[in-house]
């Protein structure tokens, strides 16, 4: 049973950079067919896929966010990370890490962490 | 980007009733790439259905998915009190690789 846990600052300044980490337990991010993913949800709104990373290092990003986002992984710590730059209030959201089994749906989710962009 | 439109926005029903939720796309979708999630307040989404009609592990058989092409449906045969939540459909597009969610349907107690 894969478990995911997000961590990172809950408050970041406009024009700054958001950095979050997702710790993975119950499975290795280095093996198998899983993609490791970030999804966000603005308060009271729907879900938005941000991007994903495979154990090979391959990444895919939402086109509208591609210029501001980077997802990386640290295999030695069994975790992956999200960086989102040039923040505005519109980036305020609960950020979830999740995983798919290679079959294009997300079967494991972290509990989510609220990030507020405000001065 | 594929746009998924869910209807209705809000559905008010009573426990024991049947719920039918719709997810419609502007272009034909690959059924294998269509999933449904349930989300309760303060919780992460939970996978219910994948491949348009396959139930995820541990999901009760009162939940079923169907559809093809541009129209997909999530049906809850007999609503239990714990089923009142927001439901999202989701699709994966290969080119470019991207996941899209519908805007959600809120299922509320009447």
PDB file of C-alpha atoms in Angstrom:
ATOM      1  CA  UNK A   1       0.000   0.000   0.000  1.00  0.00           C
ATOM      2  CA  UNK A   2       1.642   3.189  -1.190  1.00  0.00           C
ATOM      3  CA  UNK A   3       1.364   6.189   1.131  1.00  0.00           C
ATOM      4  CA  UNK A   4       2.110   9.781   0.181  1.00  0.00           C
ATOM      5  CA  UNK A   5       2.759  12.770   2.427  1.00  0.00           C
ATOM      6  CA  UNK A   6       3.197  16.363   1.284  1.00  0.00           C
ATOM      7  CA  UNK A   7       5.322  18.887   3.128  1.00  0.00           C
ATOM      8  CA  UNK A   8       6.397  22.464   2.599  1.00  0.00           C
ATOM      9  CA  UNK A   9       5.650  26.093   3.506  1.00  0.00           C
ATOM     10  CA  UNK A  10       2.013  27.044   3.863  1.00  0.00           C
ATOM     11  CA  UNK A  11       2.571  30.705   2.983  1.00  0.00           C
ATOM     12  CA  UNK A  12       4.602  32.108   0.115  1.00  0.00           C
ATOM     13  CA  UNK A  13       4.935  35.619  -1.249  1.00  0.00           C
ATOM     14  CA  UNK A  14       3.692  36.840  -4.621  1.00  0.00           C
ATOM     15  CA  UNK A  15       6.333  36.533  -7.344  1.00  0.00           C
ATOM     16  CA  UNK A  16       8.084  33.949  -5.200  1.00  0.00           C
ATOM     17  CA  UNK A  17       8.585  30.214  -5.685  1.00  0.00           C
ATOM     18  CA  UNK A  18       6.593  27.392  -4.132  1.00  0.00           C
ATOM     19  CA  UNK A  19       8.542  24.291  -3.137  1.00  0.00           C
ATOM     20  CA  UNK A  20       6.781  21.150  -1.951  1.00  0.00           C
ATOM     21  CA  UNK A  21       7.986  17.639  -1.304  1.00  0.00           C
ATOM     22  CA  UNK A  22       6.074  14.376  -1.357  1.00  0.00           C
ATOM     23  CA  UNK A  23       7.485  11.542   0.754  1.00  0.00           C
ATOM     24  CA  UNK A  24       6.596   8.083  -0.518  1.00  0.00           C
ATOM     25  CA  UNK A  25       6.333   5.010   1.693  1.00  0.00           C
ATOM     26  CA  UNK A  26       5.182   1.485   1.015  1.00  0.00           C
ATOM     27  CA  UNK A  27       6.816   1.458  -2.391  1.00  0.00           C
ATOM     28  CA  UNK A  28       9.870   2.680  -4.270  1.00  0.00           C
ATOM     29  CA  UNK A  29       9.690   5.602  -6.653  1.00  0.00           C
ATOM     30  CA  UNK A  30      12.618   4.040  -8.519  1.00  0.00           C
ATOM     31  CA  UNK A  31      10.842   0.972  -9.765  1.00  0.00           C
ATOM     32  CA  UNK A  32       7.781  -0.199 -11.581  1.00  0.00           C
ATOM     33  CA  UNK A  33       5.471   1.634 -13.918  1.00  0.00           C
ATOM     34  CA  UNK A  34       4.200   4.358 -11.610  1.00  0.00           C
ATOM     35  CA  UNK A  35       4.168   8.025 -12.480  1.00  0.00           C
ATOM     36  CA  UNK A  36       4.395  10.484  -9.590  1.00  0.00           C
ATOM     37  CA  UNK A  37       2.064  13.435  -9.911  1.00  0.00           C
ATOM     38  CA  UNK A  38       1.058  16.815  -8.524  1.00  0.00           C
ATOM     39  CA  UNK A  39      -2.569  18.014  -8.570  1.00  0.00           C
ATOM     40  CA  UNK A  40      -3.919  21.222  -7.057  1.00  0.00           C
ATOM     41  CA  UNK A  41      -7.329  22.512  -5.982  1.00  0.00           C
ATOM     42  CA  UNK A  42      -8.047  26.204  -5.348  1.00  0.00           C
ATOM     43  CA  UNK A  43     -10.345  26.770  -2.382  1.00  0.00           C
ATOM     44  CA  UNK A  44     -13.919  25.838  -3.292  1.00  0.00           C
ATOM     45  CA  UNK A  45     -12.953  24.878  -6.842  1.00  0.00           C
ATOM     46  CA  UNK A  46     -12.121  21.795  -8.886  1.00  0.00           C
ATOM     47  CA  UNK A  47      -9.014  19.719  -9.465  1.00  0.00           C
ATOM     48  CA  UNK A  48      -6.172  20.720 -11.775  1.00  0.00           C
ATOM     49  CA  UNK A  49      -3.353  18.417 -12.887  1.00  0.00           C
ATOM     50  CA  UNK A  50       0.045  20.112 -12.705  1.00  0.00           C
ATOM     51  CA  UNK A  51       2.491  17.494 -13.926  1.00  0.00           C
ATOM     52  CA  UNK A  52       4.195  14.170 -13.373  1.00  0.00           C
ATOM     53  CA  UNK A  53       7.544  12.428 -13.259  1.00  0.00           C
ATOM     54  CA  UNK A  54       8.631   8.871 -14.022  1.00  0.00           C
ATOM     55  CA  UNK A  55      11.501   7.038 -12.338  1.00  0.00           C
ATOM     56  CA  UNK A  56      13.572   7.553 -15.499  1.00  0.00           C
ATOM     57  CA  UNK A  57      13.347  11.294 -14.909  1.00  0.00           C
ATOM     58  CA  UNK A  58      10.903  11.890 -17.740  1.00  0.00           C
ATOM     59  CA  UNK A  59       8.393  14.633 -16.975  1.00  0.00           C
ATOM     60  CA  UNK A  60       5.135  15.922 -18.394  1.00  0.00           C
ATOM     61  CA  UNK A  61       3.585  19.250 -17.444  1.00  0.00           C
ATOM     62  CA  UNK A  62       0.271  21.009 -17.982  1.00  0.00           C
ATOM     63  CA  UNK A  63       0.986  23.211 -20.998  1.00  0.00           C
ATOM     64  CA  UNK A  64      -0.370  26.384 -19.384  1.00  0.00           C
ATOM     65  CA  UNK A  65       1.976  25.931 -16.403  1.00  0.00           C
ATOM     66  CA  UNK A  66       5.004  24.548 -18.217  1.00  0.00           C
ATOM     67  CA  UNK A  67       7.022  27.752 -18.139  1.00  0.00           C
ATOM     68  CA  UNK A  68       6.737  27.996 -14.336  1.00  0.00           C
ATOM     69  CA  UNK A  69       6.838  24.406 -13.088  1.00  0.00           C
ATOM     70  CA  UNK A  70       9.503  21.810 -12.406  1.00  0.00           C
ATOM     71  CA  UNK A  71       9.076  18.357 -10.882  1.00  0.00           C
ATOM     72  CA  UNK A  72      12.088  16.410  -9.682  1.00  0.00           C
ATOM     73  CA  UNK A  73      12.814  13.315  -7.655  1.00  0.00           C
ATOM     74  CA  UNK A  74      15.318  12.223  -5.010  1.00  0.00           C
ATOM     75  CA  UNK A  75      15.584   8.453  -5.229  1.00  0.00           C
ATOM     76  CA  UNK A  76      17.848   8.236  -2.186  1.00  0.00           C
ATOM     77  CA  UNK A  77      15.079   9.765  -0.052  1.00  0.00           C
ATOM     78  CA  UNK A  78      12.203   8.119  -1.948  1.00  0.00           C
ATOM     79  CA  UNK A  79      10.526  11.445  -2.553  1.00  0.00           C
ATOM     80  CA  UNK A  80       9.628  13.810  -5.347  1.00  0.00           C
ATOM     81  CA  UNK A  81       9.217  17.553  -5.402  1.00  0.00           C
ATOM     82  CA  UNK A  82       7.350  20.415  -7.034  1.00  0.00           C
ATOM     83  CA  UNK A  83       8.653  23.902  -7.756  1.00  0.00           C
ATOM     84  CA  UNK A  84       6.288  26.553  -9.087  1.00  0.00           C
ATOM     85  CA  UNK A  85       7.666  30.016  -9.751  1.00  0.00           C
ATOM     86  CA  UNK A  86       6.312  33.515 -10.398  1.00  0.00           C
ATOM     87  CA  UNK A  87       3.469  32.975  -7.980  1.00  0.00           C
ATOM     88  CA  UNK A  88       0.259  34.985  -7.896  1.00  0.00           C
ATOM     89  CA  UNK A  89      -2.832  34.755  -5.711  1.00  0.00           C
ATOM     90  CA  UNK A  90      -4.329  32.446  -8.336  1.00  0.00           C
ATOM     91  CA  UNK A  91      -1.813  29.792  -7.284  1.00  0.00           C
ATOM     92  CA  UNK A  92      -3.360  29.603  -3.804  1.00  0.00           C
ATOM     93  CA  UNK A  93      -4.615  26.047  -3.513  1.00  0.00           C
ATOM     94  CA  UNK A  94      -4.448  22.727  -1.751  1.00  0.00           C
ATOM     95  CA  UNK A  95      -1.619  20.856  -3.434  1.00  0.00           C
ATOM     96  CA  UNK A  96      -1.868  17.071  -3.605  1.00  0.00           C
ATOM     97  CA  UNK A  97       0.741  14.556  -4.593  1.00  0.00           C
ATOM     98  CA  UNK A  98      -0.637  11.428  -6.183  1.00  0.00           C
ATOM     99  CA  UNK A  99       0.411   8.393  -8.142  1.00  0.00           C
ATOM    100  CA  UNK A 100      -0.873   6.441 -11.067  1.00  0.00           C
ATOM    101  CA  UNK A 101      -0.131   2.847 -11.846  1.00  0.00           C
ATOM    102  CA  UNK A 102       0.631   3.531 -15.474  1.00  0.00           C
ATOM    103  CA  UNK A 103      -3.035   3.128 -16.371  1.00  0.00           C
ATOM    104  CA  UNK A 104      -3.913   6.809 -16.472  1.00  0.00           C
ATOM    105  CA  UNK A 105      -5.812   7.221 -13.226  1.00  0.00           C
ATOM    106  CA  UNK A 106      -4.685   8.169  -9.741  1.00  0.00           C
ATOM    107  CA  UNK A 107      -5.075   5.406  -7.182  1.00  0.00           C
ATOM    108  CA  UNK A 108      -2.986   6.856  -4.351  1.00  0.00           C
ATOM    109  CA  UNK A 109      -3.195  10.382  -2.970  1.00  0.00           C
ATOM    110  CA  UNK A 110      -1.562  12.368  -0.222  1.00  0.00           C
ATOM    111  CA  UNK A 111      -3.738  14.236   2.243  1.00  0.00           C
ATOM    112  CA  UNK A 112      -2.957  17.575   0.600  1.00  0.00           C
ATOM    113  CA  UNK A 113      -1.322  20.750   1.858  1.00  0.00           C
ATOM    114  CA  UNK A 114      -2.718  24.272   1.616  1.00  0.00           C
ATOM    115  CA  UNK A 115      -0.401  26.850   0.108  1.00  0.00           C
ATOM    116  CA  UNK A 116      -1.464  30.471   0.319  1.00  0.00           C
ATOM    117  CA  UNK A 117       0.173  33.114  -1.851  1.00  0.00           C
ATOM    118  CA  UNK A 118       0.040  36.393   0.018  1.00  0.00           C
ATOM    119  CA  UNK A 119       2.319  39.194   1.129  1.00  0.00           C
TER     120      UNK A 119
ATOM    121  CA  UNK B   1      -7.059  20.511 -24.216  1.00  0.00           C
ATOM    122  CA  UNK B   2     -10.079  18.274 -23.849  1.00  0.00           C
ATOM    123  CA  UNK B   3     -12.879  19.914 -21.859  1.00  0.00           C
ATOM    124  CA  UNK B   4     -14.993  17.686 -19.644  1.00  0.00           C
ATOM    125  CA  UNK B   5     -18.423  19.042 -18.716  1.00  0.00           C
ATOM    126  CA  UNK B   6     -20.187  17.441 -15.780  1.00  0.00           C
ATOM    127  CA  UNK B   7     -23.897  17.705 -15.149  1.00  0.00           C
ATOM    128  CA  UNK B   8     -25.796  18.527 -13.150  1.00  0.00           C
ATOM    129  CA  UNK B   9     -23.719  20.932 -11.106  1.00  0.00           C
ATOM    130  CA  UNK B  10     -25.650  19.938  -8.002  1.00  0.00           C
ATOM    131  CA  UNK B  11     -27.871  16.905  -7.526  1.00  0.00           C
ATOM    132  CA  UNK B  12     -30.241  16.745  -4.558  1.00  0.00           C
ATOM    133  CA  UNK B  13     -31.442  13.267  -3.665  1.00  0.00           C
ATOM    134  CA  UNK B  14     -32.453  11.197  -0.658  1.00  0.00           C
ATOM    135  CA  UNK B  15     -30.758   8.104   0.751  1.00  0.00           C
ATOM    136  CA  UNK B  16     -31.973   5.006  -1.058  1.00  0.00           C
ATOM    137  CA  UNK B  17     -32.515   6.839  -4.343  1.00  0.00           C
ATOM    138  CA  UNK B  18     -30.568   6.293  -7.547  1.00  0.00           C
ATOM    139  CA  UNK B  19     -28.024   8.909  -8.680  1.00  0.00           C
ATOM    140  CA  UNK B  20     -26.980   9.436 -12.269  1.00  0.00           C
ATOM    141  CA  UNK B  21     -24.051  11.760 -12.941  1.00  0.00           C
ATOM    142  CA  UNK B  22     -22.941  12.766 -16.419  1.00  0.00           C
ATOM    143  CA  UNK B  23     -19.532  13.602 -17.901  1.00  0.00           C
ATOM    144  CA  UNK B  24     -19.521  14.888 -21.459  1.00  0.00           C
ATOM    145  CA  UNK B  25     -16.560  15.751 -23.673  1.00  0.00           C
ATOM    146  CA  UNK B  26     -16.197  17.993 -26.693  1.00  0.00           C
ATOM    147  CA  UNK B  27     -14.516  15.196 -28.608  1.00  0.00           C
ATOM    148  CA  UNK B  28     -14.494  11.448 -28.493  1.00  0.00           C
ATOM    149  CA  UNK B  29     -12.550  10.005 -25.565  1.00  0.00           C
ATOM    150  CA  UNK B  30     -10.643   6.790 -25.086  1.00  0.00           C
ATOM    151  CA  UNK B  31     -12.731   4.829 -22.592  1.00  0.00           C
ATOM    152  CA  UNK B  32      -9.649   3.236 -21.080  1.00  0.00           C
ATOM    153  CA  UNK B  33      -8.529   6.684 -19.976  1.00  0.00           C
ATOM    154  CA  UNK B  34     -11.752   7.795 -18.208  1.00  0.00           C
ATOM    155  CA  UNK B  35     -11.950   7.698 -14.410  1.00  0.00           C
ATOM    156  CA  UNK B  36     -14.278   8.893 -11.649  1.00  0.00           C
ATOM    157  CA  UNK B  37     -13.379  10.154  -8.163  1.00  0.00           C
ATOM    158  CA  UNK B  38     -15.284  10.953  -4.987  1.00  0.00           C
ATOM    159  CA  UNK B  39     -14.164  13.808  -2.761  1.00  0.00           C
ATOM    160  CA  UNK B  40     -15.505  14.625   0.691  1.00  0.00           C
ATOM    161  CA  UNK B  41     -14.818  17.945   2.464  1.00  0.00           C
ATOM    162  CA  UNK B  42     -11.263  18.202   3.750  1.00  0.00           C
ATOM    163  CA  UNK B  43     -10.227  14.935   2.113  1.00  0.00           C
ATOM    164  CA  UNK B  44      -8.250  13.926  -0.923  1.00  0.00           C
ATOM    165  CA  UNK B  45     -10.136  12.506  -3.896  1.00  0.00           C
ATOM    166  CA  UNK B  46     -10.742   8.761  -3.881  1.00  0.00           C
ATOM    167  CA  UNK B  47     -10.648   6.680  -7.045  1.00  0.00           C
ATOM    168  CA  UNK B  48     -13.998   5.001  -7.722  1.00  0.00           C
ATOM    169  CA  UNK B  49     -13.996   3.923 -11.365  1.00  0.00           C
ATOM    170  CA  UNK B  50     -11.252   3.565 -13.979  1.00  0.00           C
ATOM    171  CA  UNK B  51     -11.365   2.508 -17.599  1.00  0.00           C
ATOM    172  CA  UNK B  52     -14.878   3.991 -17.664  1.00  0.00           C
ATOM    173  CA  UNK B  53     -16.461   0.945 -15.999  1.00  0.00           C
ATOM    174  CA  UNK B  54     -14.023  -0.898 -13.712  1.00  0.00           C
ATOM    175  CA  UNK B  55     -14.467  -0.427  -9.987  1.00  0.00           C
ATOM    176  CA  UNK B  56     -11.363   0.372  -7.981  1.00  0.00           C
ATOM    177  CA  UNK B  57     -10.298  -1.824  -5.092  1.00  0.00           C
ATOM    178  CA  UNK B  58     -12.735  -1.723  -2.200  1.00  0.00           C
ATOM    179  CA  UNK B  59     -15.430   0.270  -3.995  1.00  0.00           C
ATOM    180  CA  UNK B  60     -18.975  -1.038  -3.303  1.00  0.00           C
ATOM    181  CA  UNK B  61     -20.889  -2.503  -6.216  1.00  0.00           C
ATOM    182  CA  UNK B  62     -23.579   0.161  -5.930  1.00  0.00           C
ATOM    183  CA  UNK B  63     -21.138   2.349  -7.878  1.00  0.00           C
ATOM    184  CA  UNK B  64     -20.995   1.695 -11.598  1.00  0.00           C
ATOM    185  CA  UNK B  65     -19.599   3.483 -14.621  1.00  0.00           C
ATOM    186  CA  UNK B  66     -20.633   3.337 -18.239  1.00  0.00           C
ATOM    187  CA  UNK B  67     -20.380   5.168 -21.516  1.00  0.00           C
ATOM    188  CA  UNK B  68     -18.243   5.649 -24.574  1.00  0.00           C
ATOM    189  CA  UNK B  69     -17.308   8.276 -27.100  1.00  0.00           C
ATOM    190  CA  UNK B  70     -18.272  11.658 -25.690  1.00  0.00           C
ATOM    191  CA  UNK B  71     -20.777  10.609 -23.000  1.00  0.00           C
ATOM    192  CA  UNK B  72     -19.971   8.841 -19.757  1.00  0.00           C
ATOM    193  CA  UNK B  73     -22.084   8.161 -16.681  1.00  0.00           C
ATOM    194  CA  UNK B  74     -21.474   7.356 -13.033  1.00  0.00           C
ATOM    195  CA  UNK B  75     -24.438   5.638 -11.400  1.00  0.00           C
ATOM    196  CA  UNK B  76     -24.959   5.053  -7.699  1.00  0.00           C
ATOM    197  CA  UNK B  77     -27.769   2.534  -7.472  1.00  0.00           C
ATOM    198  CA  UNK B  78     -28.966   3.128  -3.892  1.00  0.00           C
ATOM    199  CA  UNK B  79     -27.543   6.123  -2.118  1.00  0.00           C
ATOM    200  CA  UNK B  80     -26.031   5.610   1.312  1.00  0.00           C
ATOM    201  CA  UNK B  81     -25.491   8.570   3.691  1.00  0.00           C
ATOM    202  CA  UNK B  82     -21.723   8.393   3.108  1.00  0.00           C
ATOM    203  CA  UNK B  83     -22.152   8.843  -0.666  1.00  0.00           C
ATOM    204  CA  UNK B  84     -23.010  12.531  -0.427  1.00  0.00           C
ATOM    205  CA  UNK B  85     -19.909  14.243  -1.738  1.00  0.00           C
ATOM    206  CA  UNK B  86     -18.449  15.869  -4.853  1.00  0.00           C
ATOM    207  CA  UNK B  87     -17.715  13.646  -7.842  1.00  0.00           C
ATOM    208  CA  UNK B  88     -15.183  14.340 -10.596  1.00  0.00           C
ATOM    209  CA  UNK B  89     -14.549  12.682 -13.916  1.00  0.00           C
ATOM    210  CA  UNK B  90     -11.003  12.659 -15.320  1.00  0.00           C
ATOM    211  CA  UNK B  91      -9.456  11.826 -18.666  1.00  0.00           C
ATOM    212  CA  UNK B  92      -5.951  11.338 -19.986  1.00  0.00           C
ATOM    213  CA  UNK B  93      -4.924  12.644 -23.378  1.00  0.00           C
ATOM    214  CA  UNK B  94      -1.822  11.195 -25.006  1.00  0.00           C
ATOM    215  CA  UNK B  95      -0.893  14.099 -27.229  1.00  0.00           C
ATOM    216  CA  UNK B  96       0.382  16.083 -25.531  1.00  0.00           C
ATOM    217  CA  UNK B  97       0.324  14.017 -22.316  1.00  0.00           C
ATOM    218  CA  UNK B  98      -2.168  15.755 -20.079  1.00  0.00           C
ATOM    219  CA  UNK B  99      -4.830  14.899 -17.513  1.00  0.00           C
ATOM    220  CA  UNK B 100      -8.088  16.839 -17.386  1.00  0.00           C
ATOM    221  CA  UNK B 101     -10.780  16.886 -14.710  1.00  0.00           C
ATOM    222  CA  UNK B 102     -14.405  17.849 -15.025  1.00  0.00           C
ATOM    223  CA  UNK B 103     -15.654  20.707 -12.850  1.00  0.00           C
ATOM    224  CA  UNK B 104     -17.436  18.330 -10.488  1.00  0.00           C
ATOM    225  CA  UNK B 105     -20.969  17.394  -9.467  1.00  0.00           C
ATOM    226  CA  UNK B 106     -22.025  17.990  -5.887  1.00  0.00           C
ATOM    227  CA  UNK B 107     -24.346  15.285  -4.617  1.00  0.00           C
ATOM    228  CA  UNK B 108     -26.278  16.648  -1.661  1.00  0.00           C
ATOM    229  CA  UNK B 109     -28.908  15.288   0.681  1.00  0.00           C
ATOM    230  CA  UNK B 110     -32.418  16.408  -0.191  1.00  0.00           C
TER     231      UNK B 110
END
